Coordinates of C-alpha atoms in Angstrom, one line a residue:
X78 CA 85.0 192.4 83.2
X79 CA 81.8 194.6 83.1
X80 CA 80.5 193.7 79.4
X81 CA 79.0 191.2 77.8
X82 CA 79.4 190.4 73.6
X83 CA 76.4 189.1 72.0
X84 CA 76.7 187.0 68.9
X85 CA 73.3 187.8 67.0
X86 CA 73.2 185.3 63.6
X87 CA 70.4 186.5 61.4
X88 CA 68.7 185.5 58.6
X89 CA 70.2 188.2 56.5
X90 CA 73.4 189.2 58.4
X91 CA 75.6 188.1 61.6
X92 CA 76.0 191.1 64.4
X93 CA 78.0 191.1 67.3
X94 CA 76.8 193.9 70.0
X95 CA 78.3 194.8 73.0
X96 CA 76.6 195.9 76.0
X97 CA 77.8 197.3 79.2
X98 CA 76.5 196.4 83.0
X99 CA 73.5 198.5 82.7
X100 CA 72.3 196.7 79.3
X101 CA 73.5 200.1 77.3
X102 CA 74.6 199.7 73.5
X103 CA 78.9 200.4 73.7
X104 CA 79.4 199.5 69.9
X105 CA 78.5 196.6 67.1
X106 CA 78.9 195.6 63.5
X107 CA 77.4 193.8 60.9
X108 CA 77.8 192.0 58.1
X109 CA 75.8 190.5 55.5
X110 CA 75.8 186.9 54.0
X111 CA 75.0 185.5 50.8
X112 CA 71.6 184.2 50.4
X113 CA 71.1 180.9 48.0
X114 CA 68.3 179.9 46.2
X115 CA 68.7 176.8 44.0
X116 CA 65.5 175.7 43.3
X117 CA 62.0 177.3 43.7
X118 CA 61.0 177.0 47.4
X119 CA 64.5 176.2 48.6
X120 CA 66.5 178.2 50.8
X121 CA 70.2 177.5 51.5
X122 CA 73.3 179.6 53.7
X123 CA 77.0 178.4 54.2
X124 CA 77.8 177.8 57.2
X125 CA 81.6 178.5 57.0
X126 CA 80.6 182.1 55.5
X127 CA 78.0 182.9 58.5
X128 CA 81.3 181.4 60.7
X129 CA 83.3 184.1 59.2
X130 CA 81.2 186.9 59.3
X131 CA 80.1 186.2 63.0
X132 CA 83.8 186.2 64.1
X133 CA 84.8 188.9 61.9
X134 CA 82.2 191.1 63.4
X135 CA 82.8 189.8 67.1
X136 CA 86.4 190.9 66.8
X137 CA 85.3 194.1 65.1
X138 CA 82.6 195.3 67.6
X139 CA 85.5 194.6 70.5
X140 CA 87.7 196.4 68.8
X141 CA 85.1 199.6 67.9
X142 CA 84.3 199.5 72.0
X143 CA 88.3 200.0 72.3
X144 CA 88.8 197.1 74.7
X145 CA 90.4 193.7 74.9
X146 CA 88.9 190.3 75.0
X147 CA 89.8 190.4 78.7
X148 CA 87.3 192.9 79.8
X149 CA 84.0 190.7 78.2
X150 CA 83.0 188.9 81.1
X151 CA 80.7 186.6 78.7
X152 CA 79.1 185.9 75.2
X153 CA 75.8 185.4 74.5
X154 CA 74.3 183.6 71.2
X155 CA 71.0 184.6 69.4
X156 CA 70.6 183.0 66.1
X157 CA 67.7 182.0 63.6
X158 CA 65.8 179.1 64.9
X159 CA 65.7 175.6 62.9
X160 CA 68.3 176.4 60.2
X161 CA 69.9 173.7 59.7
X162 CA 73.2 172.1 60.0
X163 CA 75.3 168.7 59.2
X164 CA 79.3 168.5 59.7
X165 CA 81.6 166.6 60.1
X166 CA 82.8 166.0 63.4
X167 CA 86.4 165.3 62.5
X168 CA 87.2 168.5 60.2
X169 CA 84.3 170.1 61.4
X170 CA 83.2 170.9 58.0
X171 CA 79.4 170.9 56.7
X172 CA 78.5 168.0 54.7
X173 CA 76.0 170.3 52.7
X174 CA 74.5 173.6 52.7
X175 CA 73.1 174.6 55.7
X176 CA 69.2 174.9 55.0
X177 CA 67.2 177.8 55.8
X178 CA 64.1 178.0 58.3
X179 CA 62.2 179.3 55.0
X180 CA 63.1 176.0 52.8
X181 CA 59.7 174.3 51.9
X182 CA 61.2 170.8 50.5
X183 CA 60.4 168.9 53.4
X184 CA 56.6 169.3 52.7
X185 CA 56.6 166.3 51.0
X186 CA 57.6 163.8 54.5
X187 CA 55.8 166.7 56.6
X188 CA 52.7 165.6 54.2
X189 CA 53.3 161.7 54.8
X190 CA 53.3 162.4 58.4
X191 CA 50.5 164.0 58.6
X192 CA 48.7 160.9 56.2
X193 CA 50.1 158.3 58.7
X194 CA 48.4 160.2 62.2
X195 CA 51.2 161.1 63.6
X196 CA 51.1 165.5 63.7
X197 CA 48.4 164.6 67.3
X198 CA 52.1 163.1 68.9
X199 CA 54.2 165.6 67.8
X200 CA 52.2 168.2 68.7
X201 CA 51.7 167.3 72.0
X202 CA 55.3 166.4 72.8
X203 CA 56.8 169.6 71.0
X204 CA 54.2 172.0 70.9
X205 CA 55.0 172.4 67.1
X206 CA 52.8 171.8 64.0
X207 CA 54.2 169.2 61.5
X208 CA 55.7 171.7 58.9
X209 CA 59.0 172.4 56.8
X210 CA 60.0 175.3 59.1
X211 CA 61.0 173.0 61.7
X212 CA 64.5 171.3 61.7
X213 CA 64.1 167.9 62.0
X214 CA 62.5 167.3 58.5
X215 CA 65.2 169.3 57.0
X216 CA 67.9 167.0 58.9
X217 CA 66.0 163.7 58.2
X218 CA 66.6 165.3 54.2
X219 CA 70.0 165.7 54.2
X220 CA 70.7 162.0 55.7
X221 CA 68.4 161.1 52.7
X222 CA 69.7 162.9 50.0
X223 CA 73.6 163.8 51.0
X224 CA 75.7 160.7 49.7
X225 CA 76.8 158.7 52.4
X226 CA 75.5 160.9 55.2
X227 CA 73.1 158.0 56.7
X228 CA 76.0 155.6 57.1
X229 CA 78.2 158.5 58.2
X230 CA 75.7 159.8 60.7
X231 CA 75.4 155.7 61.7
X232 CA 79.3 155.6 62.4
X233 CA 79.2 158.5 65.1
X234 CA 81.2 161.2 62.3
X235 CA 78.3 163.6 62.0
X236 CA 76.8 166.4 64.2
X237 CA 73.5 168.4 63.5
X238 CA 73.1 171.7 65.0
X239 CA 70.9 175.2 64.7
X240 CA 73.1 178.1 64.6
X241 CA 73.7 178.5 68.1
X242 CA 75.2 175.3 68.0
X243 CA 77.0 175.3 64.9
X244 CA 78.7 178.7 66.3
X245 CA 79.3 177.0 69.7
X246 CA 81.4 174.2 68.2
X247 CA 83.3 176.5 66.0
X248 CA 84.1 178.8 68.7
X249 CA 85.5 176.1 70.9
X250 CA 87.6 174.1 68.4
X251 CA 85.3 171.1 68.4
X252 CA 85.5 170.8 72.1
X253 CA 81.4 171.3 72.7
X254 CA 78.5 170.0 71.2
X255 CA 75.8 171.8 72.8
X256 CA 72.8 173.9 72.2
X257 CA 70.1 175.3 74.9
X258 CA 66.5 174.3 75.1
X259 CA 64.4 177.1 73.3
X260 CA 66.3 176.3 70.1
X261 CA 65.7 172.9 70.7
X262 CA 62.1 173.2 71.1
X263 CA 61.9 174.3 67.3
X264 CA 63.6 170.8 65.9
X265 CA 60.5 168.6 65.9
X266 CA 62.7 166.3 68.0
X267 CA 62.3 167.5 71.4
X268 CA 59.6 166.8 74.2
X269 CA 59.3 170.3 75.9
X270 CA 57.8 168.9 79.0
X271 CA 60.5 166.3 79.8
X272 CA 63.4 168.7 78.5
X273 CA 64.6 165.8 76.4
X274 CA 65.2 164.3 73.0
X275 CA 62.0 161.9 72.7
X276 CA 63.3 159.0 70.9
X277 CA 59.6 158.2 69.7
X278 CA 59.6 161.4 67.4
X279 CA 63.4 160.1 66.2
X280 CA 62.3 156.8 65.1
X281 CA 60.0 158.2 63.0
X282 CA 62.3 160.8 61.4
X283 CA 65.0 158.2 61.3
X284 CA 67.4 160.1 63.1
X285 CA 69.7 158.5 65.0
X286 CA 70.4 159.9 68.3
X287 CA 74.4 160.0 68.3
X288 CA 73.6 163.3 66.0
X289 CA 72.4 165.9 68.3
X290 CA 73.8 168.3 70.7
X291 CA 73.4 168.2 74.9
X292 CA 71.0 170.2 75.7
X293 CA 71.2 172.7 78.4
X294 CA 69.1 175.7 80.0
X295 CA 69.9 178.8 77.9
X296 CA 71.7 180.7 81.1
X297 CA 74.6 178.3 81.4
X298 CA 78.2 178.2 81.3
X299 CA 78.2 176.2 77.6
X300 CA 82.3 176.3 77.1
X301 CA 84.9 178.3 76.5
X302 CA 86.1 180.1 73.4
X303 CA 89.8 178.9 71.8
X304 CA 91.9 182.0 73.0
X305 CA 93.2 182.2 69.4
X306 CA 89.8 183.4 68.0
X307 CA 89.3 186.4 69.8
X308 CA 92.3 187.0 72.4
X309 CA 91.9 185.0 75.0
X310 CA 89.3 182.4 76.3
X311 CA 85.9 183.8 76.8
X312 CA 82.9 182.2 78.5
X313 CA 80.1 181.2 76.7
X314 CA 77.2 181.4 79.1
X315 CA 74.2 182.2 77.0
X316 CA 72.2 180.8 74.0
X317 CA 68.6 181.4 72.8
X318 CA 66.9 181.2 69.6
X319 CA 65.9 185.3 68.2
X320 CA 62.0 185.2 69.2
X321 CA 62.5 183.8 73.0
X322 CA 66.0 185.9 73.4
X323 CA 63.7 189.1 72.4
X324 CA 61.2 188.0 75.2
X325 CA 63.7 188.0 77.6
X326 CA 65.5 191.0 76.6
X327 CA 62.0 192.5 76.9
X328 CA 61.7 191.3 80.8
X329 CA 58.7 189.0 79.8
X330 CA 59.8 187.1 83.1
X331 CA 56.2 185.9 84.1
X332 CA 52.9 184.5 83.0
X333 CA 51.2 186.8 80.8
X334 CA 53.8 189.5 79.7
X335 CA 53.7 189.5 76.1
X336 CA 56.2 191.0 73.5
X337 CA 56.0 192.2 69.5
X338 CA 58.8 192.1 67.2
X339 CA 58.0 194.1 64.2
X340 CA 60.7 193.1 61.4
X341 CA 59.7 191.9 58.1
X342 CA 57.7 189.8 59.4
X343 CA 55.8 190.7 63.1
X344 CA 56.7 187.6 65.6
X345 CA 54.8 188.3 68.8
X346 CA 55.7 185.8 72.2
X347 CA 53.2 185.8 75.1
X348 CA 55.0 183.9 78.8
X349 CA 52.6 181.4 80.2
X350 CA 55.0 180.1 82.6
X351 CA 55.3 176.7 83.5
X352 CA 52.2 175.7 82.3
X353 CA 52.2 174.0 78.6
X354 CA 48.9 175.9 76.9
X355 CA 47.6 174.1 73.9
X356 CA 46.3 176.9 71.6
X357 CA 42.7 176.8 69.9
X358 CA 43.2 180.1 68.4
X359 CA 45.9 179.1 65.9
X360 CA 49.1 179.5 67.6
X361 CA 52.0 177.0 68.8
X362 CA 53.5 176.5 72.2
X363 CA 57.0 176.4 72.4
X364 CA 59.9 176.4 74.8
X365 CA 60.8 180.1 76.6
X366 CA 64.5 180.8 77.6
X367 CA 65.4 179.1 80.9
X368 CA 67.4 180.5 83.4
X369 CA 67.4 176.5 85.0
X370 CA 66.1 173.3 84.8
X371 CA 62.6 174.0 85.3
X372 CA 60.2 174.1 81.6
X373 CA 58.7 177.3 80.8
X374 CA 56.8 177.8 77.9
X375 CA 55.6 180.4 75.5
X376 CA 52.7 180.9 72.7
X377 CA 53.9 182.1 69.8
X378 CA 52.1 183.6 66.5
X379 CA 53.9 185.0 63.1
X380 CA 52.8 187.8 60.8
X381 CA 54.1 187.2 57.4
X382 CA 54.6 190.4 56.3
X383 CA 55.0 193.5 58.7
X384 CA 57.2 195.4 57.7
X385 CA 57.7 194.2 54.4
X386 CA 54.5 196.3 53.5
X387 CA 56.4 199.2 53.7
X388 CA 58.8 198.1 51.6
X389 CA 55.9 196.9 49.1
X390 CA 55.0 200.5 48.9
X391 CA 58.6 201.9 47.7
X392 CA 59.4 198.9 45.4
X393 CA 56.0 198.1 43.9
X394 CA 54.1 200.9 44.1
X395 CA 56.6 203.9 44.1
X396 CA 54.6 205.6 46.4
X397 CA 57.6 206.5 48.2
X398 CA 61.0 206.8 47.6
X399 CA 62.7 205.5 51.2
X400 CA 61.1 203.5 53.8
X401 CA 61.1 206.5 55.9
X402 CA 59.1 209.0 54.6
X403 CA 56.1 206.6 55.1
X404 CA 55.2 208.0 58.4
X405 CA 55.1 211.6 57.1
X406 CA 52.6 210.2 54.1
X407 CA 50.2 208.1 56.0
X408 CA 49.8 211.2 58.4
X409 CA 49.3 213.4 55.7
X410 CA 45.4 212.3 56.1
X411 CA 43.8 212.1 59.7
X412 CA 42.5 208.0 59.2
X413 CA 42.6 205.8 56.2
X414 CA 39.1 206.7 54.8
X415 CA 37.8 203.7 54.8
X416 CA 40.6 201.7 53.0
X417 CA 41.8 198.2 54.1
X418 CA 45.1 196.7 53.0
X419 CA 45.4 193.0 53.5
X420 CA 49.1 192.5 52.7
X421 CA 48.9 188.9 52.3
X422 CA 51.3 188.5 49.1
X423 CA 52.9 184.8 50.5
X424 CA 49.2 184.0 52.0
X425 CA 48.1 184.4 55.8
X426 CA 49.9 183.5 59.3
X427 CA 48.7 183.1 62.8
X428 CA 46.1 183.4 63.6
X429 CA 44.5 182.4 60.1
X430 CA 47.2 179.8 58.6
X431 CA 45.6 180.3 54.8
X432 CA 48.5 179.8 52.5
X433 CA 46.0 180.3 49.7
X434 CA 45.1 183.8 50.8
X435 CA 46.3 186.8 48.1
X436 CA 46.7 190.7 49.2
X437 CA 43.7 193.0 48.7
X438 CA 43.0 196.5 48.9
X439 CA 39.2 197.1 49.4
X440 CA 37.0 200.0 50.5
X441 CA 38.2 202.2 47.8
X442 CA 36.3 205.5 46.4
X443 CA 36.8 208.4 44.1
X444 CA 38.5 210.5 47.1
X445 CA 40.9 207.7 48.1
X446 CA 44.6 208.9 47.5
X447 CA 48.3 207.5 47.7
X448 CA 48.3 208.9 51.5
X449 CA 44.7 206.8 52.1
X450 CA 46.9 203.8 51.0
X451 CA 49.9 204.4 52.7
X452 CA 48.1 205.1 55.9
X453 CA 46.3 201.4 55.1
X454 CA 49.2 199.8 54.8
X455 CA 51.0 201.0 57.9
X456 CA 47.8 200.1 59.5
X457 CA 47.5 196.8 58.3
X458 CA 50.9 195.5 60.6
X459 CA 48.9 197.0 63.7
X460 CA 45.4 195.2 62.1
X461 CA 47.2 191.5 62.1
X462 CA 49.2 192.2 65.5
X463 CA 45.8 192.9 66.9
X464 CA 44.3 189.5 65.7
X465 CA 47.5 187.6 67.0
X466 CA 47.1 189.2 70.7
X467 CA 44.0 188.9 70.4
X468 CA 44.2 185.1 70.3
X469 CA 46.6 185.2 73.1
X470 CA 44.2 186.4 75.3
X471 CA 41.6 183.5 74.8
X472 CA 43.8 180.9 74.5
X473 CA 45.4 182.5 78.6
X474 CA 41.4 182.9 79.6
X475 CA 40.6 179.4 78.3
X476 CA 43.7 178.1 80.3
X477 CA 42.6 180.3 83.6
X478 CA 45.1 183.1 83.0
X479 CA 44.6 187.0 82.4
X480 CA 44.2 188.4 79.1
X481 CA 47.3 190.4 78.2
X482 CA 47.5 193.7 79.5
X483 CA 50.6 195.5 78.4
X484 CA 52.3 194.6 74.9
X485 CA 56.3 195.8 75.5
X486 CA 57.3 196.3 71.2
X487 CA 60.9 196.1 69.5
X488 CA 62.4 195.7 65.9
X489 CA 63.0 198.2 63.4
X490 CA 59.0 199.4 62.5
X491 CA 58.8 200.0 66.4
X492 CA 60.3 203.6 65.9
X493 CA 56.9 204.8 63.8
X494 CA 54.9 206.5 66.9
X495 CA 51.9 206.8 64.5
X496 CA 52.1 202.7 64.0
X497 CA 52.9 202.3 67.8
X498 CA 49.7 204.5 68.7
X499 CA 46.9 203.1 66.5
X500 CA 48.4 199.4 68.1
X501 CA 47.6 200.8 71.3
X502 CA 44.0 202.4 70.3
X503 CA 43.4 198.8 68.1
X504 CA 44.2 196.8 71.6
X505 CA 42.9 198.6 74.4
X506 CA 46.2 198.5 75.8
X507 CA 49.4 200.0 76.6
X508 CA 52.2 199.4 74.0
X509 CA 55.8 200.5 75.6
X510 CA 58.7 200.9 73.0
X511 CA 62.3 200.4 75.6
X512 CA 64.9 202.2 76.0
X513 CA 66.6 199.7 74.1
X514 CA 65.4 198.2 71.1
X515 CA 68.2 195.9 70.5
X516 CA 66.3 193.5 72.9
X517 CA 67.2 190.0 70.5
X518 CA 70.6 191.3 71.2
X519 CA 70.2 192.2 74.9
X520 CA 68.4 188.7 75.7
X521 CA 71.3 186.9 75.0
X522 CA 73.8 189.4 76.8
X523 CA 71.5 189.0 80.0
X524 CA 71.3 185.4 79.8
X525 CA 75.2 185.1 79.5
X526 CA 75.2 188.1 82.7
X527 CA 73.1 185.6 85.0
X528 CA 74.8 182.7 84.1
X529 CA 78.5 184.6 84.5
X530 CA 77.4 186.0 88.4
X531 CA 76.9 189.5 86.5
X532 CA 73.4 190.1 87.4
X533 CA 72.0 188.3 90.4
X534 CA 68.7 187.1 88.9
X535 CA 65.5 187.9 87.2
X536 CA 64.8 190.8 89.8
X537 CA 67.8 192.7 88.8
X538 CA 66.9 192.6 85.0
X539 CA 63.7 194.1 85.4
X540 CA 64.6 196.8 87.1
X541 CA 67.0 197.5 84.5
X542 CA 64.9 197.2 82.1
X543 CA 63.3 200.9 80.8
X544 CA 60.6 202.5 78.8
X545 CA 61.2 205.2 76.6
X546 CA 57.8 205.8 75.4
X547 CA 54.5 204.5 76.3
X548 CA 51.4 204.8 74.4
X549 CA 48.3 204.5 75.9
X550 CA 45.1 203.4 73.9
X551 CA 43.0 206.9 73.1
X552 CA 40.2 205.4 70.5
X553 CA 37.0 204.2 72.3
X554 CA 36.8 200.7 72.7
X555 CA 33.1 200.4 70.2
X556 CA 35.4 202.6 67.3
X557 CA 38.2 200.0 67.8
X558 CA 35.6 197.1 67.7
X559 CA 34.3 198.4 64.2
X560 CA 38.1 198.6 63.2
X561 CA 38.8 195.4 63.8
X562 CA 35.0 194.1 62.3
X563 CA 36.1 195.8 59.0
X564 CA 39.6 194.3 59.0
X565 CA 38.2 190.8 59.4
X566 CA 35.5 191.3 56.5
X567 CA 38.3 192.2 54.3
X568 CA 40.6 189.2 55.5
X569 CA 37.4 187.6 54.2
X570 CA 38.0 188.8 50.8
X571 CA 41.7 187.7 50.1
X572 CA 40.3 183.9 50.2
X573 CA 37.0 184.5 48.0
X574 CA 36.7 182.5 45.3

């Protein structure tokens, strides 16, 4: 009983990965899921179909690794954070679509909040800014507008849950209710320094308390599977939400250590510990995995669009013709020639927050080419990773830290050396790609390993943990400076009226 399944529920897809001992990819799968849009700014999944296609794939990565249900020692769970879900507690069916981190129609009571002074409370109990990304809105809407939900939810017949703990009950027929504290930390519910639902912040969502899950530290023996699902009856002993299970799959154990996801969007973490930092710099504190009882935090900052860039360039432009050959095009020129590329087509993220913000392309002349563009654009993910980390580092000097020292990088635009190595010249840093970059995966799987006697603590996991490449900063810091002055004059531009 040497491996360890992790369940990893996407936005886009459900995967199920499993790793051996030594944290080594044996085999996965993947499906994807139908994404619903039924009204501008709404985003909706359904539940039962993500159900499906996580079990489907759990069975079908055991099954490619050629073993039995016997030999997984544990599961682990990474999911999206604050999707939403409401069932019903007696057929465990969802009263409603389950809706999507990205749904905006809570702005509305997010808005009225704010009006009535109450975002200065939930901010300092949660860490969180009063926004329709967060769950609780999104469940205080569906008691609203779902037809008898309120009285339902009144009578004890309902349950709300993120992924993680929609997957949970599901796995064990109903028998646990349960998610683990970094996905709670995303609800707008939950006070982060007591490890509790504050019953302030439910009174004024209107949420009755009878709805949510126990909460529990994310290494933790949560339940057991029914055997009938997968063969016999596994331990669940591991749940985190993506962003925190990719810090810990990174080995971001301590104060300080910071990691980058870049995906579609860039989501960089940075460990403070146990201490609860209040960001001036445009970021939000939220709850770290725990491997026990004790709080431990984490600043957090989002890039909208990272990789998506890329993307921009085949689809929009037709400057390429696959993702890939964007590497071979921006280093078809030795630097961008003066061209910046402000990719902010859905407006600006940490640390700017400017939804009104609209992508430019400045600094253009008669010798700028498709390659001078290209090279801008790949540029432009390291440019807004650079201002995130940046922030970091005040916000950890402001609260007596160390500015960061060493970013450790994952997600698929972490492959592109020439992107990895102008991060490291932007920062002044090192930036270490791992051995694995699976590490949303690998979180979960070492969090179920601790909590299943697999790994005897945090010690072991960092020495397991490996580099595969490691790029260290070669521009002068003055040149990097300039950089980074030029970037900000054209972040200027996008908001010019």
């Amino acid at each position: 009983m040497d491996y360890l399944l992790a369940l990893d529920q996407g936005t886009s897809s459900s995967r199920s990965i499993v790793f051996d001992a030594r944290g080594r990819l044996v085999a996965q799968a993947q499906r994807e899921f139908t994404q619903h849009y039924p009204q501008p700014g709404w985003v909706e999944h359904d539940a039962m179909e993500i159900w499906q296609s996580q079990l489907a794939t759990a069975r079908e990565a055991i099954a490619k690794a050629g073993l039995r249900a016997q030999d997984i020692r544990s599961i682990g769970i990474t999911n999206q954070r604050e999707t939403t879900v409401l069932w019903n507690r007696a057929t465990g069916q969802p009263i409603h679509a389950a809706i999507v981190w990205q749904d905006r129609r809570t702005e509305p009571l997010c808005a009225r909040l704010r009006d009535d002074g109450h975002e200065a409370l939930f901010r300092q109990r949660t860490g969180l800014l009063l926004d329709p990304y967060f769950s609780g809105t999104k469940l205080a809407w569906l008691l609203d507008h779902v037809p008898g939900a309120r009285e339902m939810a009144e009578r004890g017949e309902l349950a709300f849950g993120t992924m993680d703990s929609w997957l949970v009950w599901q796995l064990t027929g109903g028998e646990v209710h349960a998610t683990d504290v970094s996905n709670a930390s995303r609800t707008l519910m939950f006070d982060v320094h007591q490890n509790r639902w504050d019953e302030e912040l439910l009174a004024l969502l209107n949420i009755p308390a009878c709805l949510l899950p126990e909460v529990h530290p994310s290494a933790h023996h949560f339940g057991q599977t029914a055997s009938s699902l997968l063969g016999a009856a596994l331990s669940i002993g591991g749940i985190a939400g993506d962003q925190q299970a990719a810090l810990f799959g990174q080995g971001c154990f301590r104060a300080g250590m910071a990691k980058n996801t870049y995906g579609t969007g860039c989501f960089m973490l940075m460990h403070t510990g146990g201490r609860f930092e209040r960001s001036v710099n445009g970021l939000i504190t939220t709850s770290a995995a725990q491997v026990s009882s004790r709080p431990e935090y984490a600043l957090e900052g989002s890039v909208f669009i990272g990789g998506a860039v890329v993307q921009w360039l085949r689809d929009g432009l037709h400057a390429i013709k696959s993702s890939s050959e964007v590497q071979a095009l921006a280093a078809s020129v030795p630097d961008a020639g003066g061209v910046m590329l402000v990719p902010a087509f859905t407006g600006l993220g940490a640390p700017y927050w400017n939804p009104e913000a609209r992508g430019a392309i400045v600094g253009l002349s008669r010798g700028s080419s498709m390659a001078h563009i290209a090279r801008a654009a790949l540029e432009s993910i390291a440019f807004q990773s650079a201002a995130l980390l940046q922030a970091m580092s005040r916000d950890a000097v402001a609260a007596g830290g160390e500015p960061v020292s060493e970013l450790r990088v994952d997600g698929g635009a972490c492959v592109n050396d020439l992107l990895m190595q102008f991060q490291a010249d932007l920062l002044g840093i090192r930036v270490v790609r791992p051995r694995v970059i699976e590490t949303t995966a690998l979180g979960a799987a070492c969090l179920a390993g601790l909590s299943s006697g697999l790994y005897a603590g945090l010690d072991e996991l960092s020495g397991q943990w490996q580099a595969e490449r490691v790029f260290e900063p070669a521009m002068t810091r003055e040149r990097a400076a300039e950089l980074m002055a030029q970037w900000e004059r054209a972040v200027r531009q996008t908001v010019a009226r």
